[in-house]
mmCIF file of C-alpha atoms and ligand atoms in Angstrom:
data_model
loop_
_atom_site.group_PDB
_atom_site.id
_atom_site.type_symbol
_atom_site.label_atom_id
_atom_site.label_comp_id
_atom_site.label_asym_id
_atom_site.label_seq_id
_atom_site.Cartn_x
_atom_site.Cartn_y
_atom_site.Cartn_z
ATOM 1 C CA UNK A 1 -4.959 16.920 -23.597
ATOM 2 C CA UNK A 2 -8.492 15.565 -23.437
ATOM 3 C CA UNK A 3 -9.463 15.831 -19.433
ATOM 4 C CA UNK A 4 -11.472 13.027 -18.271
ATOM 5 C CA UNK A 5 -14.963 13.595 -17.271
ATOM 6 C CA UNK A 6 -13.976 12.868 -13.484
ATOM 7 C CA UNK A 7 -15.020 15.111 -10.405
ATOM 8 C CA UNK A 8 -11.544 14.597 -8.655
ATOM 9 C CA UNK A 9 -12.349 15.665 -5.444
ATOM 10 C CA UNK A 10 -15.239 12.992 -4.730
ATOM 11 C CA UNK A 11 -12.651 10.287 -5.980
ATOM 12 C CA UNK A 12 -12.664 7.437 -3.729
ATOM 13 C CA UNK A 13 -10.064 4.204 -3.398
ATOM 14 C CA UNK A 14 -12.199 2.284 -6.364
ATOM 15 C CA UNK A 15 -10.902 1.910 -10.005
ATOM 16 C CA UNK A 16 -11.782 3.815 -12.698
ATOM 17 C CA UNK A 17 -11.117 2.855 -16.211
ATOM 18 C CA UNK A 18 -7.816 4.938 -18.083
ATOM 19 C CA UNK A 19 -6.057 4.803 -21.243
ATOM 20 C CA UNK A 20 -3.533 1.785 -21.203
ATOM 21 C CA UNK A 21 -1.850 -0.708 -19.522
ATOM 22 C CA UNK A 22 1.880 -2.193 -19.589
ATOM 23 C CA UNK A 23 2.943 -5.546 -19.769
ATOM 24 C CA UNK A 24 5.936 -7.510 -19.715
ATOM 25 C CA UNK A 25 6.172 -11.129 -20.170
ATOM 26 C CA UNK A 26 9.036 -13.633 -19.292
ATOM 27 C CA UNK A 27 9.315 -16.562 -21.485
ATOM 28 C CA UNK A 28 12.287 -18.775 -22.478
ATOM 29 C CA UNK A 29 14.812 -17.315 -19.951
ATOM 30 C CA UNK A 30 14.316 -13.523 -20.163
ATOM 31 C CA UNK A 31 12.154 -10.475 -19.998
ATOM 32 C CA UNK A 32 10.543 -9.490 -23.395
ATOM 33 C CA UNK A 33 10.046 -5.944 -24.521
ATOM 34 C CA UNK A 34 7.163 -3.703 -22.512
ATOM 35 C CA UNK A 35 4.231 -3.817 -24.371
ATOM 36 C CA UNK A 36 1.508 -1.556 -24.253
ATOM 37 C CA UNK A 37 -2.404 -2.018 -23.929
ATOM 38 C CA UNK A 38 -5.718 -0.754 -23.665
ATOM 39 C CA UNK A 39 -7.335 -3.629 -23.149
ATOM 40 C CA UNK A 40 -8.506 -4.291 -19.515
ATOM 41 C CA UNK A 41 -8.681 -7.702 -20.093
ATOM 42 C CA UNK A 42 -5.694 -10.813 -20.251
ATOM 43 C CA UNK A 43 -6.397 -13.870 -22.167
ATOM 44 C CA UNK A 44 -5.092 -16.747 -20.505
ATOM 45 C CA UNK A 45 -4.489 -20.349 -20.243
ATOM 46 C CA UNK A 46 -6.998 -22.229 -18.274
ATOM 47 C CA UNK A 47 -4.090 -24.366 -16.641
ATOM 48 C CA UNK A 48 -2.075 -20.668 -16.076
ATOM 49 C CA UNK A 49 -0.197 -21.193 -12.426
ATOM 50 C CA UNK A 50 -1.717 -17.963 -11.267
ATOM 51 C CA UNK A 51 -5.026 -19.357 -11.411
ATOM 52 C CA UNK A 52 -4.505 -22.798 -9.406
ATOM 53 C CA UNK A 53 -1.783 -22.135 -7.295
ATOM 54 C CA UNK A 54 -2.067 -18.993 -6.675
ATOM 55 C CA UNK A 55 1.561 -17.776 -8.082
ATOM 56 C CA UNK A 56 0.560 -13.603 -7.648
ATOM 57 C CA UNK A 57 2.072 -10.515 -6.328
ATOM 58 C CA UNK A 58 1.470 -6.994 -6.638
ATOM 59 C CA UNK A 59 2.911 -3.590 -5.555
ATOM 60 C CA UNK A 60 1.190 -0.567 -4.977
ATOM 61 C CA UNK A 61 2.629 3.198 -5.132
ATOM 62 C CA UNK A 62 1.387 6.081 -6.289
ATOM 63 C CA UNK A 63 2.628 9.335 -8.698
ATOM 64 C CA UNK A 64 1.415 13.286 -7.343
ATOM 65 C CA UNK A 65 0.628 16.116 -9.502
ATOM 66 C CA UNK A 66 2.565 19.206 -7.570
ATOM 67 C CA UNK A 67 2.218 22.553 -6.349
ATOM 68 C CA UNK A 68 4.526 23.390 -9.294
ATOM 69 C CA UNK A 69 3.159 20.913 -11.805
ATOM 70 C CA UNK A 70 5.358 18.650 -11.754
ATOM 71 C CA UNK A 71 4.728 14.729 -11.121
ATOM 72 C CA UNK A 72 5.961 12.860 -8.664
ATOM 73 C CA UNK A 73 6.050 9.145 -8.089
ATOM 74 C CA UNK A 74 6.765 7.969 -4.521
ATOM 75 C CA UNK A 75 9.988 5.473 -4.100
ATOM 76 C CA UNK A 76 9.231 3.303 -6.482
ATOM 77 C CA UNK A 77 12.722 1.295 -5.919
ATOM 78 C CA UNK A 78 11.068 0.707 -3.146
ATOM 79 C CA UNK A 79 8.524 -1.468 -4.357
ATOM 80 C CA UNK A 80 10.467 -2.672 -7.156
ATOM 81 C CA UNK A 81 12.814 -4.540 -4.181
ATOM 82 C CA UNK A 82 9.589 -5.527 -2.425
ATOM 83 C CA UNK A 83 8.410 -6.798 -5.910
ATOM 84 C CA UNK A 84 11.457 -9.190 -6.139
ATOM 85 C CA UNK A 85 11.180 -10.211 -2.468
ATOM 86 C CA UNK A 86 7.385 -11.295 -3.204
ATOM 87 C CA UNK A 87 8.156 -13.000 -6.253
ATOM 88 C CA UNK A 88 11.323 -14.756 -4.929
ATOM 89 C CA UNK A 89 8.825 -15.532 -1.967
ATOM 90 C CA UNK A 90 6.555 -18.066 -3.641
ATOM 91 C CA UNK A 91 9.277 -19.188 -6.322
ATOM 92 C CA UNK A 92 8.011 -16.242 -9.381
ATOM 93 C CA UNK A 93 10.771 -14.675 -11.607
ATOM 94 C CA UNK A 94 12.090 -11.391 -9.784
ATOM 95 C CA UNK A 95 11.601 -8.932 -12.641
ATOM 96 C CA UNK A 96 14.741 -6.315 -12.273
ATOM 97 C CA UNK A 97 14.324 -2.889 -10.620
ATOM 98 C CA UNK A 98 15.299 -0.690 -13.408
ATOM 99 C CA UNK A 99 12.944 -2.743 -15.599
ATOM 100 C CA UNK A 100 9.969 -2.131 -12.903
ATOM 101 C CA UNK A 101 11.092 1.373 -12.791
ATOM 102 C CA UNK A 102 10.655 1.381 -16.839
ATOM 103 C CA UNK A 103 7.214 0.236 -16.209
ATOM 104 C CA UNK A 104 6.290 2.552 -13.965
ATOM 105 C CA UNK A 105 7.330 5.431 -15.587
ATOM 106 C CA UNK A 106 5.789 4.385 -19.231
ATOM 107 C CA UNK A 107 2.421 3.793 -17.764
ATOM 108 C CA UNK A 108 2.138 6.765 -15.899
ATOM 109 C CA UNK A 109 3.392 9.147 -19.239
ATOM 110 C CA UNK A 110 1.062 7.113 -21.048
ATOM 111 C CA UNK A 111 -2.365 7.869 -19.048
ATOM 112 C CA UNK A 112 -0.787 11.942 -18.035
ATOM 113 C CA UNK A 113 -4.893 13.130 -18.197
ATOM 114 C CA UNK A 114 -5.795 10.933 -15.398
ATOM 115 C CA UNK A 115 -3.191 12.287 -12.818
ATOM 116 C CA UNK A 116 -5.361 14.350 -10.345
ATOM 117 C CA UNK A 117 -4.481 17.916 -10.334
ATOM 118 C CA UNK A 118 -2.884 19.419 -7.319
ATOM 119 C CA UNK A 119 -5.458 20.443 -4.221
ATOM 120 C CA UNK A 120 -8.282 18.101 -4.869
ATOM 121 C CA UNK A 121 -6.638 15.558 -2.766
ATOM 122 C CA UNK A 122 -6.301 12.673 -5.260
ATOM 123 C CA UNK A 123 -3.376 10.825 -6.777
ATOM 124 C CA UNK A 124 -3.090 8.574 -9.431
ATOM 125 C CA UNK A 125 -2.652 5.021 -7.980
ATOM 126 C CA UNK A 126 -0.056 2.260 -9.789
ATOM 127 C CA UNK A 127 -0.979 -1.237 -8.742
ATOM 128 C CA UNK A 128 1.865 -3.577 -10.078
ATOM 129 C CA UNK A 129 1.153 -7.167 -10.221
ATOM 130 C CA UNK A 130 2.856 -10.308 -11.363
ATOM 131 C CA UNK A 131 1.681 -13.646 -12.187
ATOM 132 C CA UNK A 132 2.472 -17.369 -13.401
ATOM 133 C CA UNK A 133 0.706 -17.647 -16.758
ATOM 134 C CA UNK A 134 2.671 -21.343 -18.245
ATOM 135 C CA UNK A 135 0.108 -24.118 -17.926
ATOM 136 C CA UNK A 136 0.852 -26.221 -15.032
ATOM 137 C CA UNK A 137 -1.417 -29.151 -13.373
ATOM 138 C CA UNK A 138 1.012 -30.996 -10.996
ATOM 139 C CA UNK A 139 2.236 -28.116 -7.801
ATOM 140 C CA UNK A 140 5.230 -26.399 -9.439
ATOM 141 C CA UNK A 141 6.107 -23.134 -10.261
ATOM 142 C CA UNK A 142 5.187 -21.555 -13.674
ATOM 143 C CA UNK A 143 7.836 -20.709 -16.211
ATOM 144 C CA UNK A 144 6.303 -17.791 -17.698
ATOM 145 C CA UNK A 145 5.197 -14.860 -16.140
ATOM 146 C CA UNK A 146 3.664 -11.755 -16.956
ATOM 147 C CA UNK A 147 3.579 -8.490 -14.583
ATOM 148 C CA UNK A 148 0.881 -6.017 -15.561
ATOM 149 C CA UNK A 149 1.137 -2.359 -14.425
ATOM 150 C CA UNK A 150 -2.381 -0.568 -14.634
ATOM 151 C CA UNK A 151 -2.976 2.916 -13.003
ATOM 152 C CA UNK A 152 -6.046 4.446 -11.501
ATOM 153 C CA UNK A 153 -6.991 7.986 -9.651
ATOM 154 C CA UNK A 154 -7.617 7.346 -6.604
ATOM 155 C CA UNK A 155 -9.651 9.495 -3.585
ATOM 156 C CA UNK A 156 -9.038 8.798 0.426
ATOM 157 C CA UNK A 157 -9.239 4.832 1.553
ATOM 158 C CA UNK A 158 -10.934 5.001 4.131
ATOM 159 C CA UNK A 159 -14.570 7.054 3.666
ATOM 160 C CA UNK A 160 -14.111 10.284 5.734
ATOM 161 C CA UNK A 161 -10.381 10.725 4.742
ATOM 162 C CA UNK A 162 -8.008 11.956 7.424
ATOM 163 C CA UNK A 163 -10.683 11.745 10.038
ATOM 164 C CA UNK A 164 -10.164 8.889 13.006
ATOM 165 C CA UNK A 165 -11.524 5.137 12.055
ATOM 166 C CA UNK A 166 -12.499 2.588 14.520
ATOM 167 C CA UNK A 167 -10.956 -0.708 14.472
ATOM 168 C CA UNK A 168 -11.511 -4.041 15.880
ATOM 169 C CA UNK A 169 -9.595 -7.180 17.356
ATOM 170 C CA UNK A 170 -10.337 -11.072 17.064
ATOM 171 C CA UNK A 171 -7.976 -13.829 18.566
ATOM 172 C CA UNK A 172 -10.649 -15.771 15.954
ATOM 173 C CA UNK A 173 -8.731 -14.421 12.874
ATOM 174 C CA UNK A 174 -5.242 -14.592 11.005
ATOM 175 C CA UNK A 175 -4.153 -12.782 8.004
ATOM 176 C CA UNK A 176 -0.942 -14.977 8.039
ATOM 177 C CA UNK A 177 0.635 -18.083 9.266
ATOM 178 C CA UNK A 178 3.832 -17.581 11.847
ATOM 179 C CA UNK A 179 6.271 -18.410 9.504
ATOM 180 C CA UNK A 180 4.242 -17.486 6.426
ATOM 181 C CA UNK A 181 3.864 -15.152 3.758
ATOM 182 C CA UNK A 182 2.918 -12.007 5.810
ATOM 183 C CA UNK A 183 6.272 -9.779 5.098
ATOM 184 C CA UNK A 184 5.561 -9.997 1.349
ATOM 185 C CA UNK A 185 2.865 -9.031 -1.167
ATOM 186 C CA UNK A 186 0.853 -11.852 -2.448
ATOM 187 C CA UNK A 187 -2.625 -12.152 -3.647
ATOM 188 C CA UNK A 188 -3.139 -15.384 -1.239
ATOM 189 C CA UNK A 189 -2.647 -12.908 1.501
ATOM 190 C CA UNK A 190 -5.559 -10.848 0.761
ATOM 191 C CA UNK A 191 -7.809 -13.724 -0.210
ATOM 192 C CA UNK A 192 -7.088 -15.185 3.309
ATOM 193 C CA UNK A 193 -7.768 -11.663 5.006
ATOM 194 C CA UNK A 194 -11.624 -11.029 3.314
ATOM 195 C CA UNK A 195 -13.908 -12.660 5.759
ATOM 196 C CA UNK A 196 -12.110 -10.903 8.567
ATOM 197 C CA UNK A 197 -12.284 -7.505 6.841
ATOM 198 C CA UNK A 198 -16.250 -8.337 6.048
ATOM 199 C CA UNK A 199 -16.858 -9.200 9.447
ATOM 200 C CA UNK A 200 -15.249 -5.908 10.501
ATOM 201 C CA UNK A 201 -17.573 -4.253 7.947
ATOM 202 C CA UNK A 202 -20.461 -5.723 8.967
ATOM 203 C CA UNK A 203 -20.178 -4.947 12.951
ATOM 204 C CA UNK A 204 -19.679 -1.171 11.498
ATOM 205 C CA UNK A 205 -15.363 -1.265 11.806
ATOM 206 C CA UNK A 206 -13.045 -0.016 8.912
ATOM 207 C CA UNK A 207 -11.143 -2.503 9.655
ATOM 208 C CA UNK A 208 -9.461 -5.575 11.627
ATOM 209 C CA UNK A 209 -6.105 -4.961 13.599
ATOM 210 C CA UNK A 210 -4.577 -8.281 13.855
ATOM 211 C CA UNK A 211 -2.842 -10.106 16.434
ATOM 212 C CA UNK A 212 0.595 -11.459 15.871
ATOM 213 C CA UNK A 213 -0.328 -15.541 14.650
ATOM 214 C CA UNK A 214 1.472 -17.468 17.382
ATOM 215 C CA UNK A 215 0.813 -15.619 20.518
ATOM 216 C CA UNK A 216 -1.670 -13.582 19.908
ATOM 217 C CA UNK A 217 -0.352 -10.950 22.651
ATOM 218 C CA UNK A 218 1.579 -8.710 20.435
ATOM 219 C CA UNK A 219 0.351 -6.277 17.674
ATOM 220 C CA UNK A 220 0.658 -6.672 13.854
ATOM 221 C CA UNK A 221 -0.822 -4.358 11.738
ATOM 222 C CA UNK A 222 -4.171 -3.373 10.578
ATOM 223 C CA UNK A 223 -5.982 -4.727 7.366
ATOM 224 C CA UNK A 224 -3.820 -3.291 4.266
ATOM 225 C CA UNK A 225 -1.706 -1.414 6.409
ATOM 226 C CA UNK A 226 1.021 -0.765 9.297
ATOM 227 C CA UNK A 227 -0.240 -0.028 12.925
ATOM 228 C CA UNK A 228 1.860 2.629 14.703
ATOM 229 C CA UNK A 229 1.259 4.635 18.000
ATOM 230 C CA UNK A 230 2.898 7.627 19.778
ATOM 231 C CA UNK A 231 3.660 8.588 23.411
ATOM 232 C CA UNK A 232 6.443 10.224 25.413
ATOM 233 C CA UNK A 233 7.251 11.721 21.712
ATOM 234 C CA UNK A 234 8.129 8.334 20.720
ATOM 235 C CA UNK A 235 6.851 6.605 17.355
ATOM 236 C CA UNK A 236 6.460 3.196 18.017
ATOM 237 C CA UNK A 237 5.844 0.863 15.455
ATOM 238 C CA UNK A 238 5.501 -3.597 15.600
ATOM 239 C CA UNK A 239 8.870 -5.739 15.001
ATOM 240 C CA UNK A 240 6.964 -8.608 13.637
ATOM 241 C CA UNK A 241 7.765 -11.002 11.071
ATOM 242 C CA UNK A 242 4.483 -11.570 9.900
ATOM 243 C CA UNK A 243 3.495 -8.057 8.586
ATOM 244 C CA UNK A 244 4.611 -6.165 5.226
ATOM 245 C CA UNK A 245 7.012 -3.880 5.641
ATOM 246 C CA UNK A 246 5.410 -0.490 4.837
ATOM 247 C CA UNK A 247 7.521 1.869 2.758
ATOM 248 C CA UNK A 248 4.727 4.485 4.403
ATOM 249 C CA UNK A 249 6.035 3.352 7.461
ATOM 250 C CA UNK A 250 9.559 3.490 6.971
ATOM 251 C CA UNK A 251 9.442 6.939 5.765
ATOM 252 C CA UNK A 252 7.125 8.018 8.503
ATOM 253 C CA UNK A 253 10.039 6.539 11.012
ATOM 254 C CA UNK A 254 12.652 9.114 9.189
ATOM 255 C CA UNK A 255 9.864 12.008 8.961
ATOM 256 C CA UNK A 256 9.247 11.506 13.028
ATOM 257 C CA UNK A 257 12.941 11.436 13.559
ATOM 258 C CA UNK A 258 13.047 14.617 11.603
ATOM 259 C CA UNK A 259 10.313 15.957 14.039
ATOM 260 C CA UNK A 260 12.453 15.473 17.091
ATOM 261 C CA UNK A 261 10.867 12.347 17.608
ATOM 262 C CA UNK A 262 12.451 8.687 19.198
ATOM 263 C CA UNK A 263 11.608 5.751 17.056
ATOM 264 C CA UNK A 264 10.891 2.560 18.136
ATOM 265 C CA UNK A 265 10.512 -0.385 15.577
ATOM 266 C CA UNK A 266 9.535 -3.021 18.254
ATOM 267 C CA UNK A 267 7.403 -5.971 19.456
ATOM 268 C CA UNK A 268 4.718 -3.702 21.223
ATOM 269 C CA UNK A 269 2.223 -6.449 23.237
ATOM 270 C CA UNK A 270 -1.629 -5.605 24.033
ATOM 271 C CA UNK A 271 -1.401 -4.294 27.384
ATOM 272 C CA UNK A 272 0.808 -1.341 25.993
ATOM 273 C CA UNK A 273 -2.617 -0.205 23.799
ATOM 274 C CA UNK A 274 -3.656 1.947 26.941
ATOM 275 C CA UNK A 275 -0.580 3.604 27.050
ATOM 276 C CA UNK A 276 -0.828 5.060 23.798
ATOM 277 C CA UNK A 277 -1.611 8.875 23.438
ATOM 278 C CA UNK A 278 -2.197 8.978 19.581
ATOM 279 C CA UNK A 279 -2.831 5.338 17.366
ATOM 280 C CA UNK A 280 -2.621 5.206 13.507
ATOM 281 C CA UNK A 281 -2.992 2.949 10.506
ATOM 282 C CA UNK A 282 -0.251 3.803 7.520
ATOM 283 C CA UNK A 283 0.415 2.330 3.524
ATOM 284 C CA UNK A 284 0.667 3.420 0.370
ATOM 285 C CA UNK A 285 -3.974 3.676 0.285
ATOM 286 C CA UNK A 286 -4.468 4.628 4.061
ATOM 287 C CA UNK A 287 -1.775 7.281 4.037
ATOM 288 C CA UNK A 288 -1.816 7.955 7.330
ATOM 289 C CA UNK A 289 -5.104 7.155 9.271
ATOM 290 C CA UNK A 290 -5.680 8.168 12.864
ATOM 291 C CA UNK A 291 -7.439 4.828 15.366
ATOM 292 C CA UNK A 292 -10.214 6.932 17.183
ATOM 293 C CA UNK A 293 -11.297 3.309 19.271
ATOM 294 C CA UNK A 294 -9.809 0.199 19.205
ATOM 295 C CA UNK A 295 -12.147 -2.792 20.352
ATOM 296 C CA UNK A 296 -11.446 -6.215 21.368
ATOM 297 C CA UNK A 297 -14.588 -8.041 20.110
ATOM 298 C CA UNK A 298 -13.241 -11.207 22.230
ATOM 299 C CA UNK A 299 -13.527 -9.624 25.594
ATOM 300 C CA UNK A 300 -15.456 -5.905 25.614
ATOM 301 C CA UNK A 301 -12.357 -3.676 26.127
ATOM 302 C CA UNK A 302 -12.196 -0.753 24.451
ATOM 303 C CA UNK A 303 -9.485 1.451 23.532
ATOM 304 C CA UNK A 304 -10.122 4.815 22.654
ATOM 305 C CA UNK A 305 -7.842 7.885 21.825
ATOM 306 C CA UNK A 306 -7.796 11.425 21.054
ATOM 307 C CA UNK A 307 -10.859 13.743 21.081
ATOM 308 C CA UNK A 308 -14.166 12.224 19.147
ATOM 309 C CA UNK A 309 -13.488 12.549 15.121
ATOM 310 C CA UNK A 310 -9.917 14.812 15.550
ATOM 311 C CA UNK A 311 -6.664 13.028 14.865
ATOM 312 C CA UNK A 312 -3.840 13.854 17.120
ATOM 313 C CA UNK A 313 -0.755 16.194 17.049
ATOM 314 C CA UNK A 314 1.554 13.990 15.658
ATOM 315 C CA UNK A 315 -0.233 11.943 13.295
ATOM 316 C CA UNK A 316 -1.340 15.213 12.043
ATOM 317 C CA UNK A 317 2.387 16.738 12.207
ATOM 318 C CA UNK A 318 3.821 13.056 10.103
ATOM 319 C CA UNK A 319 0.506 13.606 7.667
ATOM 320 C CA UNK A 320 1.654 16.993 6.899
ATOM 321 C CA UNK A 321 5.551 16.040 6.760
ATOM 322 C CA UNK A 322 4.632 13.158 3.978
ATOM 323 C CA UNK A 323 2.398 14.499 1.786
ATOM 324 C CA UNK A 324 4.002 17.892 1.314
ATOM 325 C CA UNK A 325 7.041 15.735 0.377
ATOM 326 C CA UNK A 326 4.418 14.015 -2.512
ATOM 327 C CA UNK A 327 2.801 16.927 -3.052
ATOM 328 C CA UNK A 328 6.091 19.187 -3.893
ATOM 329 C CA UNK A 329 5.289 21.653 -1.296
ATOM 330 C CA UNK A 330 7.972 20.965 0.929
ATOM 331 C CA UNK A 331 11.632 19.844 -0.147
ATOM 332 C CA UNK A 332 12.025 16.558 -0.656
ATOM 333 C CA UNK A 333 15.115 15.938 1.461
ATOM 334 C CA UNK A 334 15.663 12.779 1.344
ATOM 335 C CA UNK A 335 14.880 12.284 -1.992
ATOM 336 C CA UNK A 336 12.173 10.062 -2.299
ATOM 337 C CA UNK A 337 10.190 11.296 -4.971
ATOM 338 C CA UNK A 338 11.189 11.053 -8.785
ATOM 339 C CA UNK A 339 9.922 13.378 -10.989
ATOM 340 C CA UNK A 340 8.475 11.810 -13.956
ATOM 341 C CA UNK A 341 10.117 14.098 -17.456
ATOM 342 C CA UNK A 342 6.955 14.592 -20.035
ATOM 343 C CA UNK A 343 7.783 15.205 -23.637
ATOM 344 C CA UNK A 344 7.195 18.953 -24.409
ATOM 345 C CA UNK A 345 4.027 19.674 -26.366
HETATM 346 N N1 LIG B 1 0.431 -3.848 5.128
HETATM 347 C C1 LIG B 1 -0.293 -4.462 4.175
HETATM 348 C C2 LIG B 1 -0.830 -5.810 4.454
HETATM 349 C C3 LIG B 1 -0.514 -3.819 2.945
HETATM 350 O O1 LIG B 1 -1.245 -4.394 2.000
HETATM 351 C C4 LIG B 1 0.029 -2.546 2.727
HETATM 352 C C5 LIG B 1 -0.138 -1.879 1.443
HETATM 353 O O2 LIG B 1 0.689 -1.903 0.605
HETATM 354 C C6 LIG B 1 0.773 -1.950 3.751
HETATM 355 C C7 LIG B 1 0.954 -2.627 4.934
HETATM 356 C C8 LIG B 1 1.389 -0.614 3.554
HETATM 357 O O3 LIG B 1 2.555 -0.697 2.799
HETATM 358 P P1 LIG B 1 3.054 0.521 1.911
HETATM 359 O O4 LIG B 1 3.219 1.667 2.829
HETATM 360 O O5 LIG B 1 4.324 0.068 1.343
HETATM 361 O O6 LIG B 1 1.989 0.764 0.908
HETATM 362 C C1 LIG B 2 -1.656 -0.119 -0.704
HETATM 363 O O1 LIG B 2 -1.654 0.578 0.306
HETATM 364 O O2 LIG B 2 -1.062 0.178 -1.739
HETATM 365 C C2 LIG B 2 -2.346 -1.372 -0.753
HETATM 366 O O3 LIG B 2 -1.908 -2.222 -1.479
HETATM 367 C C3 LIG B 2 -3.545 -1.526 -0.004
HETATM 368 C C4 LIG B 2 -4.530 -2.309 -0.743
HETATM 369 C C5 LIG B 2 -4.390 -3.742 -0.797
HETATM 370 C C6 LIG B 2 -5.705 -1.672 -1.267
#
């Protein structure tokens, strides 16, 4: 096998070109056959749903190279239900799980050279996506669809990896609507949630940690990812309608209660923030990200937590837990991972 010219450890969360792609297209009442590419590119209709309505959703998950070699890929059921739930959320074609799990496994096989090896800290990142490609002028769904699965090694997402980020609050910003499409994984989402991000960029922030939409006195999560804190040896993470449920998260909820910790999945308002001993952004990209300082840009408070650039016990503890689960160093006891059979060579 031909190793890419890549330094692995200096990878970060940007997308470098690999071998192929896989497609699958839905036309006249079913899914085709997966097809294979390696072209980057999709030729399209000019009246294609996706690219007036905005009829997209993607996934994101991501396949390990082991301490023994082996590959894992991180439950991808997972996403394949969250898949359906996004395209049954703005009226797509729900493309089956064990198809999605097909997918997934065929493109990963297919680009093996570009899976970082074990200890440089990179993975190989599958980013899922699904769009209306019929032509369509009047508002209506499309009746075809395509969902593309492309892979990329990927580094840390936020610059200085596992080391504490500061975040920022705006009542002057929404990612979502209250009864929108925040608990699923749509394109529109993202577009909606850019001039936030760049503001955070630009006052020197990794990111924005929005409010909940309605009240604006509760806590939803934070850019591309969940928000949860710790104290009293609890892990408490939002109850909120309006935010993507993490599969990060979720696991990290098991992991703490495997650590002897309480879980709380719960609305958790502003005035708590103080309270909190450790703070942490989690997903699929961010891992798990330790909040340094929090700051409300609309009034001058600022949070801030931990000593300066060390993340705390526990987010340090749930780190550990998760990735030697992805990394086959520890057993994976619940049985998230799937190991991904190459053909012998
Ligand atoms: N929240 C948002 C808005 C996201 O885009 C993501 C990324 O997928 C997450 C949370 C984390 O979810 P997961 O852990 O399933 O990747
Ligand atoms: C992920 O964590 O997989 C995400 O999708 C985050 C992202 C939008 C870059």
């Amino acid at each position: 096998m031909n190793e890419p010219n890549l330094e692995w450890e200096k990878l970060s969360f940007s997308y470098t070109k690999t071998d192929y792609n896989v497609r699958c297209t839905y036309k006249d009442g079913k899914w085709g056959p997966i097809e294979v590419s390696d072209s980057e590119y999709v030729p399209m209709h000019i009246a294609a749903a996706c690219l007036h309505y905005g009829q997209e959703s993607f996934e994101g998950l991501k396949a390990f190279r082991g301490k023994d070699g082996k590959v894992r890929v991180f439950r991808m059921e997972e996403n394949a239900k969250r898949f359906i739930r996004s395209a049954e959320g703005i009226s797509m074609q729900p493309m089956p799980v064990e198809l999605f799990c097909e997918m997934v496994r065929k493109v990963v096989k297919l680009n093996e050279r570009f899976i970082p090896p074990y200890g440089t800290g990179a993975s190989l990142y599958i980013r899922p996506l699904e769009i209306g490609i019929s032509a369509q002028v009047g508002v209506a769904p499309a009746d075809e669809y395509m969902v593309i699965m492309l892979v990329t090694p990927v580094g840390p997402y936020f610059k200085n990896g596992f080391k504490p980020i500061k975040v920022c609050m705006s009542r002057e910003y929404d990612r979502v609507a209250p009864k929108g499409t925040g608990s699923i994984k749509i394109g529109g989402n993202y577009a909606a949630s850019l001039n936030a991000g760049q503001k955070a960029h630009e006052l020197g922030y990794s990111v924005m940690l929005y409010l909940d939409p309605k009240e604006k006195e509760y806590l939803d999560e934070c850019g591309a990812a969940n928000f949860f804190g710790v104290k009293d040896n609890t892990y408490i993470t939002p109850d909120s309608s309006t935010v993507l449920p993490s599969i990060t998260n979720m696991s990290l909820c098991e992991l703490a209660k495997d650590l002897g910790m309480k879980v709380e999945r719960r609305q958790i308002p502003l005035s708590e923030l103080e309270t909190f001993e450790e703070c942490s952004a989690c997903g699929t990209a961010a891992v798990c990200s330790p909040i340094g300082r929090i700051d409300d840009l609309d009034n001058g408070k600022v949070y801030t937590y931990g000593e300066e650039g060390k993340a705390g016990e526990m987010t340090t503890k749930l780190y550990d837990a998760l990735r030697g689960i992805q990394y086959g160093e520890v057993p994976d006891e619940h049985g998230w991972c799937e190991i991904i059979e190459f053909d012998e060579k």
